[in-house]
Coordinates of C-alpha atoms in Angstrom, one line a residue:
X1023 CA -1.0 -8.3 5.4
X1024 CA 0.9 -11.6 6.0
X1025 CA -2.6 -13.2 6.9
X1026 CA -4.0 -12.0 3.2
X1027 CA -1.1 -13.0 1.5
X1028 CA -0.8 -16.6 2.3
X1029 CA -4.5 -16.8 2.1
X1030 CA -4.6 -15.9 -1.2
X1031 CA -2.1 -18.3 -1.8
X1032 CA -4.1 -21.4 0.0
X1033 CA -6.9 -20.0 -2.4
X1034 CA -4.9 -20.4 -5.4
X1035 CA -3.5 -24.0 -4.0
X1036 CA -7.0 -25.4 -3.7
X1037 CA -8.3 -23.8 -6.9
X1038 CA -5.6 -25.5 -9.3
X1039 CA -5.9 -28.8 -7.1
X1040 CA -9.5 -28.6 -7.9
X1041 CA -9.2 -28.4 -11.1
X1042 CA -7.0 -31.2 -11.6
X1043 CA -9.1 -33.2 -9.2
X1044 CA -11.8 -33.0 -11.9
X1045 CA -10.5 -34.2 -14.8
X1046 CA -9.1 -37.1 -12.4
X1047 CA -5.1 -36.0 -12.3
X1048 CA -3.0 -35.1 -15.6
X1049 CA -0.3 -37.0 -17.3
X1050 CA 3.3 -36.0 -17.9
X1051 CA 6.4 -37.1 -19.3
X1052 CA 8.6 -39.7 -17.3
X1053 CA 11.5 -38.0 -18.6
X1054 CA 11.0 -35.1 -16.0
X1055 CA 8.9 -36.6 -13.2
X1056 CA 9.4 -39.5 -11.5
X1057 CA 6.0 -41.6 -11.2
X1058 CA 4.5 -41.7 -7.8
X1059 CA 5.0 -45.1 -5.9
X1060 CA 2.1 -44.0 -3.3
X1061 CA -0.5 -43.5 -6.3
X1062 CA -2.4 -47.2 -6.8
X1063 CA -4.5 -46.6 -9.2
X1064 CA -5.1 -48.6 -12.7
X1065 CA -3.5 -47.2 -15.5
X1066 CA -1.0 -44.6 -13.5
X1067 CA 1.7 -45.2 -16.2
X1068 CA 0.8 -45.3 -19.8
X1069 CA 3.1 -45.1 -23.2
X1070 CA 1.4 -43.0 -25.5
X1071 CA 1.6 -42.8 -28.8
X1072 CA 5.7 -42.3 -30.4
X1073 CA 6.6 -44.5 -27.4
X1074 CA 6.4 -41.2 -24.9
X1075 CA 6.5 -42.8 -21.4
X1076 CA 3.5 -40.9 -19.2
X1077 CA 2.9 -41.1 -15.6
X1078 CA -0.4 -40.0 -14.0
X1079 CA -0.1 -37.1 -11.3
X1080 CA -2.7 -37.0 -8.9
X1081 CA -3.7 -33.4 -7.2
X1082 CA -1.5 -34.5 -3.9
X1083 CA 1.6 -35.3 -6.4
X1084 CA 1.5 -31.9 -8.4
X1085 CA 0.9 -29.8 -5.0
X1086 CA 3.8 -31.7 -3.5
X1087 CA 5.7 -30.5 -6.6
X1088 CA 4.8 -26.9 -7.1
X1089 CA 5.5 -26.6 -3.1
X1090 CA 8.9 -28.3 -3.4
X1091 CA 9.7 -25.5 -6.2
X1092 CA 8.4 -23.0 -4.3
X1093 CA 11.0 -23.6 -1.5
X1094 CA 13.6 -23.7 -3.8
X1095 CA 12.9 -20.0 -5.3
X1096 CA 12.3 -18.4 -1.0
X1097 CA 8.7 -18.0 -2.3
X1098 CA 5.3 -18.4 -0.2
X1099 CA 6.0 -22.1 1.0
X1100 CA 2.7 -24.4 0.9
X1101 CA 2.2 -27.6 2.1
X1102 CA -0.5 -30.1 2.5
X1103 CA -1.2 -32.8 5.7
X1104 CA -2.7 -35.5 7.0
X1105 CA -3.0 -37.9 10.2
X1106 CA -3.4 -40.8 7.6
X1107 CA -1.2 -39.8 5.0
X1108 CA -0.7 -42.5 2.1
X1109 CA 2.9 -40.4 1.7
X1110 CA 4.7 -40.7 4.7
X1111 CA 6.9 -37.2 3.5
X1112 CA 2.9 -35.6 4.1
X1113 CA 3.5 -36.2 7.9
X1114 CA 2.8 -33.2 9.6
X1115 CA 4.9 -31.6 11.8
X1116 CA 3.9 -30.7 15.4
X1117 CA 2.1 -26.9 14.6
X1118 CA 0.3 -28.9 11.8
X1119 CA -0.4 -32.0 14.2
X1120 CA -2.6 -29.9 16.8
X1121 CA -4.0 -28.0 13.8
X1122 CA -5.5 -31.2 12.3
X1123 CA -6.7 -32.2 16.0
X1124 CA -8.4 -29.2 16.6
X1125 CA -10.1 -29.3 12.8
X1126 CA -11.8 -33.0 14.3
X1127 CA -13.2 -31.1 17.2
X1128 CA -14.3 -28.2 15.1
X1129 CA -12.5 -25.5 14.3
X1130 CA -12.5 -24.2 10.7
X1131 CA -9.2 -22.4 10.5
X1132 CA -5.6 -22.0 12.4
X1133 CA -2.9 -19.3 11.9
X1134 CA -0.2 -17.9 14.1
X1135 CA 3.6 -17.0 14.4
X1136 CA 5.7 -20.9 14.6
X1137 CA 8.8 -19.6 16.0
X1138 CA 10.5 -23.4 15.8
X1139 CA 12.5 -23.1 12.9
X1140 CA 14.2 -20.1 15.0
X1141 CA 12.4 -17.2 12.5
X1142 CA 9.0 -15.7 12.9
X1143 CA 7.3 -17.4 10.5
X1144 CA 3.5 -16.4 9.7
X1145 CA 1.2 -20.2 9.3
X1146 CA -2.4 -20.5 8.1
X1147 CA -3.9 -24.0 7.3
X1148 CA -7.4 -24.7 6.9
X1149 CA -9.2 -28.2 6.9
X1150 CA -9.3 -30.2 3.4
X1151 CA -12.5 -31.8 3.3
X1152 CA -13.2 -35.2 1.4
X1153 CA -15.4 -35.2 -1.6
X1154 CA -16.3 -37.8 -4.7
X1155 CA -12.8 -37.2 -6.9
X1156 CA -10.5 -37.7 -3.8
X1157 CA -12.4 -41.4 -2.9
X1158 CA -10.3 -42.2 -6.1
X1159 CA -7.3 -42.3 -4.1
X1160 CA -8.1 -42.0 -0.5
X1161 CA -11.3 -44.4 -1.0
X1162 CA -9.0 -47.2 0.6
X1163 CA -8.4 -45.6 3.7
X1164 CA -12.2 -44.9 4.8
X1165 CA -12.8 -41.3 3.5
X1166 CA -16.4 -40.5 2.6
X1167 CA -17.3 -37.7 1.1
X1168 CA -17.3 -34.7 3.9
X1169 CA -14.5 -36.4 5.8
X1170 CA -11.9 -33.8 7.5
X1171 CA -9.3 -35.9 5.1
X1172 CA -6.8 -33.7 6.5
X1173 CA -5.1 -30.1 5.7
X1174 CA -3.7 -27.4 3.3
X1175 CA -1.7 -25.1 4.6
X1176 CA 0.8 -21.9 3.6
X1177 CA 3.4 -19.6 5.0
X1178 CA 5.8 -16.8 5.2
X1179 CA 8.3 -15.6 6.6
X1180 CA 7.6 -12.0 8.5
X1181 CA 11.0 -10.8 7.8
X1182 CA 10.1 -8.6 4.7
X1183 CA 7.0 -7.4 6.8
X1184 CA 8.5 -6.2 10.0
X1185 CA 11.0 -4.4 7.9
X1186 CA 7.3 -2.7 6.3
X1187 CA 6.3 -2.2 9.6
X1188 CA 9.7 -0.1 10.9
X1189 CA 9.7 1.9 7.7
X1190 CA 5.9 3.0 8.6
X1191 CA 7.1 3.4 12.0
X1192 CA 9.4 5.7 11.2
X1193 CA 7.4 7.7 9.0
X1194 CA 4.8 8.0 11.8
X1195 CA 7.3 9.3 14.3
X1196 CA 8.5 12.0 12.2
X1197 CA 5.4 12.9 11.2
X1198 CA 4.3 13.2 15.0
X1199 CA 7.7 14.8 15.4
X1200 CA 6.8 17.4 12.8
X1201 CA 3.2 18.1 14.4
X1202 CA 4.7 18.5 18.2
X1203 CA 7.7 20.9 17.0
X1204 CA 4.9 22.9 15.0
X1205 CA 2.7 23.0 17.9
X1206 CA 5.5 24.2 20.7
X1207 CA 6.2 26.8 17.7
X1208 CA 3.7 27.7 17.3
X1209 CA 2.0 27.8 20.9
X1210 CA 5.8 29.6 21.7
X1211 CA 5.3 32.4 18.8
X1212 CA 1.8 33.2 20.0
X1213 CA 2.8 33.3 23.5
X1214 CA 6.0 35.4 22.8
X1215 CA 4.1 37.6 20.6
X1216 CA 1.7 38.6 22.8
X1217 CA 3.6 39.5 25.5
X1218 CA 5.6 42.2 23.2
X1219 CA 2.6 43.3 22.9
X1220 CA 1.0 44.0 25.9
X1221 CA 1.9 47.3 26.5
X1222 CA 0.5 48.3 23.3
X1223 CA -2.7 46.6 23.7
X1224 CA -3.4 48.9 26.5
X1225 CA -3.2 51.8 24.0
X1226 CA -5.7 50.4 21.4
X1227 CA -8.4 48.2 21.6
X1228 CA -8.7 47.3 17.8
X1229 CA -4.8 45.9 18.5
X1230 CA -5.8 43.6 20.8
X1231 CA -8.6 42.5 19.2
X1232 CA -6.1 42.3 15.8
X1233 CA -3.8 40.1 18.4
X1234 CA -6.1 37.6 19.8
X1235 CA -7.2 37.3 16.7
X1236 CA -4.0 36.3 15.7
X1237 CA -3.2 33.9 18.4
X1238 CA -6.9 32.1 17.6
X1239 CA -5.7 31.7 14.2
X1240 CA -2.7 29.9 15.2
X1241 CA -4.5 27.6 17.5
X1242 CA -7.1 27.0 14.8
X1243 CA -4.0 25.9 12.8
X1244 CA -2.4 23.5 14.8
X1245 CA -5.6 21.8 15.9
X1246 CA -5.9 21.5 12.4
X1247 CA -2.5 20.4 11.9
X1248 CA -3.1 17.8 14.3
X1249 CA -6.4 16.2 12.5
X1250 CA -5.0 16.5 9.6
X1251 CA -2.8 14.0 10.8
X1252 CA -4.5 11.4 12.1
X1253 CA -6.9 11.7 8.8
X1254 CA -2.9 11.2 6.9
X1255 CA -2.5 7.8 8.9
X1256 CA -5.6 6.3 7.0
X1257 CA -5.3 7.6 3.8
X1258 CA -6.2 5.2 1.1
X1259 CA -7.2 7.2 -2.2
X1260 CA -4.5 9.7 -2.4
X1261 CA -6.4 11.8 -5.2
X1262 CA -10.3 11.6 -3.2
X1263 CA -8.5 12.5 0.6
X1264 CA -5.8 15.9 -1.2
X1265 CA -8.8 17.7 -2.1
X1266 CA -10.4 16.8 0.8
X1267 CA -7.7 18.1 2.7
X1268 CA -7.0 21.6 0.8
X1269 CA -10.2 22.4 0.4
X1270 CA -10.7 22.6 4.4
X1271 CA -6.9 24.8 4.2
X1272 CA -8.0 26.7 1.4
X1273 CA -10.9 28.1 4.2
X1274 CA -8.2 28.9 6.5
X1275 CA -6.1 30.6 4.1
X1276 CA -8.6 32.7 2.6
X1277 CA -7.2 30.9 -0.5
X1278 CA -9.8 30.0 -3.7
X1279 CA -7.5 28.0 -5.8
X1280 CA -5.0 25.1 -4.9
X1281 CA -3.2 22.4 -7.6
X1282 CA -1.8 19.2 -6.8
X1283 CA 0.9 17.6 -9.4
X1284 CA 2.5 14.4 -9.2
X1285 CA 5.5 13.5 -10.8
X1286 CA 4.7 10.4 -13.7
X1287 CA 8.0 8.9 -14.0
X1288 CA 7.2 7.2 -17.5
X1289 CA 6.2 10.1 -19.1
X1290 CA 9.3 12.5 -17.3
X1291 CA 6.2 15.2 -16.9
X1292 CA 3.6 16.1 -14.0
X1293 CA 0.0 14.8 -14.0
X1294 CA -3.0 16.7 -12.8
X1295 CA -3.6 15.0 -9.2
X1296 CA -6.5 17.1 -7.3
X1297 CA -7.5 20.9 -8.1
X1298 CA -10.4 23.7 -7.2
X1299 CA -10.8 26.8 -8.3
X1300 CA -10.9 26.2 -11.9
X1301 CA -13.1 24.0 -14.3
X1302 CA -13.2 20.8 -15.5
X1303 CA -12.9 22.0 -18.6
X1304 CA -9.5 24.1 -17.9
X1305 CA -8.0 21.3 -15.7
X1306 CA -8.2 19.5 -18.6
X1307 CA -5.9 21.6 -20.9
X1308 CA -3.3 21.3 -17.3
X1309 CA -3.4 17.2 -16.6
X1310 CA -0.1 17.1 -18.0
X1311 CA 2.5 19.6 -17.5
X1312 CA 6.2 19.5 -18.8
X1313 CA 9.3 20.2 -16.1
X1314 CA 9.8 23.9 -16.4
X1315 CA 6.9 25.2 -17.8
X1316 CA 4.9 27.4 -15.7
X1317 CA 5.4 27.8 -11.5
X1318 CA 4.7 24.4 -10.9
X1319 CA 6.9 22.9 -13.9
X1320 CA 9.8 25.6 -11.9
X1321 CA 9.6 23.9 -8.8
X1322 CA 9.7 20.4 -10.0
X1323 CA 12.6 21.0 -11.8
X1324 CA 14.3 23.1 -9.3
X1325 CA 13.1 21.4 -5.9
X1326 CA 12.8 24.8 -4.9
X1327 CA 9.6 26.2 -3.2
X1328 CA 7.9 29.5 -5.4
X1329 CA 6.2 32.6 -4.0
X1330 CA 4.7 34.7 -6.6
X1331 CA 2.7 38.3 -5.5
X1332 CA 1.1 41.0 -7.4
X1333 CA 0.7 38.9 -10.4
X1334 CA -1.8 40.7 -12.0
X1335 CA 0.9 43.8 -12.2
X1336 CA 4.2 41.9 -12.0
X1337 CA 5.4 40.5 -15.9
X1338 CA 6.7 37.1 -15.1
X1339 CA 6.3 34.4 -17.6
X1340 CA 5.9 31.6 -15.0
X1341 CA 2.6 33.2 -13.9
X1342 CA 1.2 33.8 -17.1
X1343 CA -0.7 30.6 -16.5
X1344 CA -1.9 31.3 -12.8
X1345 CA -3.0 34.9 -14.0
X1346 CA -5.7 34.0 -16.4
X1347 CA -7.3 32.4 -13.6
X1348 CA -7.2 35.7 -12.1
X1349 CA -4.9 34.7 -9.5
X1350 CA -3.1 37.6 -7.6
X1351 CA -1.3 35.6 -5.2
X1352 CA 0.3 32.5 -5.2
X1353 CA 2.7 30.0 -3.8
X1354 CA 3.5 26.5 -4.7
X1355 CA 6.0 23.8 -2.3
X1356 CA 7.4 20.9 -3.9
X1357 CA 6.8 17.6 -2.4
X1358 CA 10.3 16.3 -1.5
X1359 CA 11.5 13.4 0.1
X1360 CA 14.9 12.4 2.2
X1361 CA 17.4 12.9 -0.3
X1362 CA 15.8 15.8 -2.7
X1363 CA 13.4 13.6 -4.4
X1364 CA 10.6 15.6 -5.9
X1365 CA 7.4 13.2 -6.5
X1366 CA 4.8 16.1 -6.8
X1367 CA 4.1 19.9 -6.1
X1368 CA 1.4 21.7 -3.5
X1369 CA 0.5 25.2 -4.5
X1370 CA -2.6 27.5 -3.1
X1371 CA -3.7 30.7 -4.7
X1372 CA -5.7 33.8 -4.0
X1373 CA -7.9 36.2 -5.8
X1374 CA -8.7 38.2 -2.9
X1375 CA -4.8 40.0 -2.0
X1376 CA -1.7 40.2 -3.2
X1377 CA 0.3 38.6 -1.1
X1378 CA 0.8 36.1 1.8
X1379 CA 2.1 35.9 5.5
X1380 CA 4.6 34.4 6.9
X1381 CA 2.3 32.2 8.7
X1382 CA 0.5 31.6 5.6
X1383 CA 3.0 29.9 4.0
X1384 CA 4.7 28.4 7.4
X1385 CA 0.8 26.5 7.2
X1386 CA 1.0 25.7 3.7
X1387 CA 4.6 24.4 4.2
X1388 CA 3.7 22.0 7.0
X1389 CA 0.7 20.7 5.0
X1390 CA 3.1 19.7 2.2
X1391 CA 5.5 17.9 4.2
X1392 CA 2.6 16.0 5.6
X1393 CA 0.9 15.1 2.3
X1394 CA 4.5 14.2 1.2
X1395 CA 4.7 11.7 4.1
X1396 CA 1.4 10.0 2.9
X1397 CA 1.9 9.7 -0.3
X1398 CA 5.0 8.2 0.6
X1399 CA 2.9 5.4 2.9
X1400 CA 0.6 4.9 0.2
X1401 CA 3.6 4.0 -2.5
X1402 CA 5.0 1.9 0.2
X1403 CA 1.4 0.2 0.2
X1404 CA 0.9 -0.5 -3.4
X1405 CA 4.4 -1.6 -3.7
X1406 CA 3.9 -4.5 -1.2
X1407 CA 0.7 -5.5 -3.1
X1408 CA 2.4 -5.1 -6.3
X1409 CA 5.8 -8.2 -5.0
X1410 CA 2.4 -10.0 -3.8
X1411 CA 0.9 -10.0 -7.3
X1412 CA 4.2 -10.5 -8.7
X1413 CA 5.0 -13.7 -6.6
X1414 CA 1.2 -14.9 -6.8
X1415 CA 1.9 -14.9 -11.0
X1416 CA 5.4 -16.5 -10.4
X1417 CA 3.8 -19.2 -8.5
X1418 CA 1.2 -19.5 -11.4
X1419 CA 3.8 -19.3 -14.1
X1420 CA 5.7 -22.2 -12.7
X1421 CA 2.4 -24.5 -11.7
X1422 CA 1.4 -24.0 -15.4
X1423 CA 5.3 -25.2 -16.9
X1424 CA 5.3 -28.0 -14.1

């Protein structure tokens, strides 16, 4: 992540210099930049017309700038080198001196971790290679066109990433945590249950077979507990991988219908994440659904987890919705983070029986608390690449007033 973002911003670096490389550097006011002592070119200060004082800045001038401003705002720092600089502040230092080396004997790019300024710092420089407008400057010093003329260079500080890093961490480990205490559980309920039962599966053969059928079911679950996981971990399209992932619980529930809401905090209402079970044409009169209205509206507003049975014979107005579905069962678990947060609701229906297990809704549960987690990863995600748009634009902004 640190390697993309200060390659984007080497990208951006070389595009403006490009550009002001072609039309041969631009000119600005005197009154806010100084002109450049180490630029010998004819015509480098003018007075235009109204007596305005102009001084010509050269692609090596302005990058010098917008990297000096960049340092002074704890941005992404740039820089740009040489082994024959004409601006003795272009020195390199010593990561940049064996960089430049190694680009004369080859290599194409250099990154790493410089730990000298006693912080990790993340580095990436690549070679800057002569062409036709730099001869304008650097024409004295022997440059042809081609020329490894030297290099341009960004970097970050991986601070703000390692603190990424634990929060993932974390959310791993108590994922994990949540799998392994399901499992034991699980594996313990099974095993306990069983034995309670052994006397009486002595008496009846159909109970036994009722019991290992049982304890198949529960291993069935937590192996798929435990894929479900690792699927979690690379979840990238939250929408595309939930109905994925209900549709294979909906099999092991016996269940025919599931919804997944999200919370839109603009709009204070829920949006229409993933469904099955119903039409496109009847998901469409659901995408949005105001807080209280209907189970899932319930358990947004309340946090509270709903279990509704016998709905087809049981007045309730908060199933009235489910029911012309033909849903006789139903449950729905809000997706809540540390702190009560509700960012969504999970709910599975049936059509088939009136009511669910214990185990049922132990699965369904689980399954909530893991999508919860993911979602939570992929927020986390977006919101990194979001600061890195956001800093990319201030960087922009500020090249474009300079």
């Amino acid at each position: 992540m640190a390697y993309m973002t200060v390659d984007l911003a080497i990208q951006k670096d070389t595009i403006y210099r490009k550009w002001v490389s072609s039309k041969g550097g631009v000119y600005v006011s005197q009154s806010t930049t100084a002109p450049n002592k180490y630029l010998m070119v004819p015509h480098r200060d003018i007075i235009a017309s109204e007596g305005l004082k102009l001084t010509l800045v050269n692609p090596a001038y302005m990058t010098r700038q917008v990297n000096e401003l960049a340092k002074t705002e704890k941005i992404i720092t740039g820089n740009i080198t040489s082994l024959k600089p004409i601006n003795p502040a272009n020195n390199p230092d010593e990561w940049e001196r064996k960089a430049l080396e190694d680009f004369e004997k080859g290599e194409k790019e250099i990154s790493g971790i410089d730990t000298a300024s006693g912080s990790d710092i993340f580095r990436l420089i690549r070679p800057f290679v002569a062409d036709k407008s730099c001869l304008k400057c650097h024409g004295s010093q022997g440059y042809k066109p081609g020329d490894i003329r030297g290099g341009i260079g960004s970097s970050i500080n991986m601070q703000p990433f390692y603190a990424i890093e634990r929060q993932i961490k974390i959310s791993l480990f108590l994922t994990h945590g949540l799998i392994w205490i399901l499992g034991i559980a699980g594996i313990a309920f099974s095993y306990n249950r069983l034995s309670a039962q052994n006397g009486k599966m002595r008496l009846s053969e159909h109970n036994a077979r009722e019991r290992m059928k049982e304890s198949q079911n529960a291993l069935r679950r937590f192996e798929l507990l435990t894929s479900l996981a690792g699927d979690l971990l690379t979840m990238t399209d939250p929408q595309k991988f939930v109905k994925e992932l209900c549709t294979r619980i909906m099999e092991q529930l016996d269940c025919q219908v599931f919804f997944n809401f999200l919370v839109d905090e603009k709009d204070v209402r829920l949006r229409l994440n993933a469904f099955a079970g119903i039409t496109d044409e009847e998901a469409r009169r659901i995408e949005w659904l105001e807080y209280g209205v209907a189970v899932c509206g319930c358990v947004a507003r309340d946090g509270c987890r709903i279990v509704a049975g016998n709905i087809l014979t049981v007045p309730d107005p908060r199933t009235e919705l489910v029911k012309s579905y033909g849903i006789r069962a139903y449950a729905c678990h809000p997706l809540q983070v540390s702190g009560g947060k509700v960012i969504g609701t999970l709910s599975f229906g049936t059509r088939t029986r009136d009511s669910f297990s214990d185990d049922d809704l132990s699965l369904m549960k689980a399954v909530a608390d893991q999508v919860t987690g993911a979602m939570i990863r992929v927020q986390v995600q977006q919101l990194l690449q979001q600061k890195n748009n956001d800093l990319l634009a201030a960087q922009m902004h500020s090249s474009m007033k300079t």
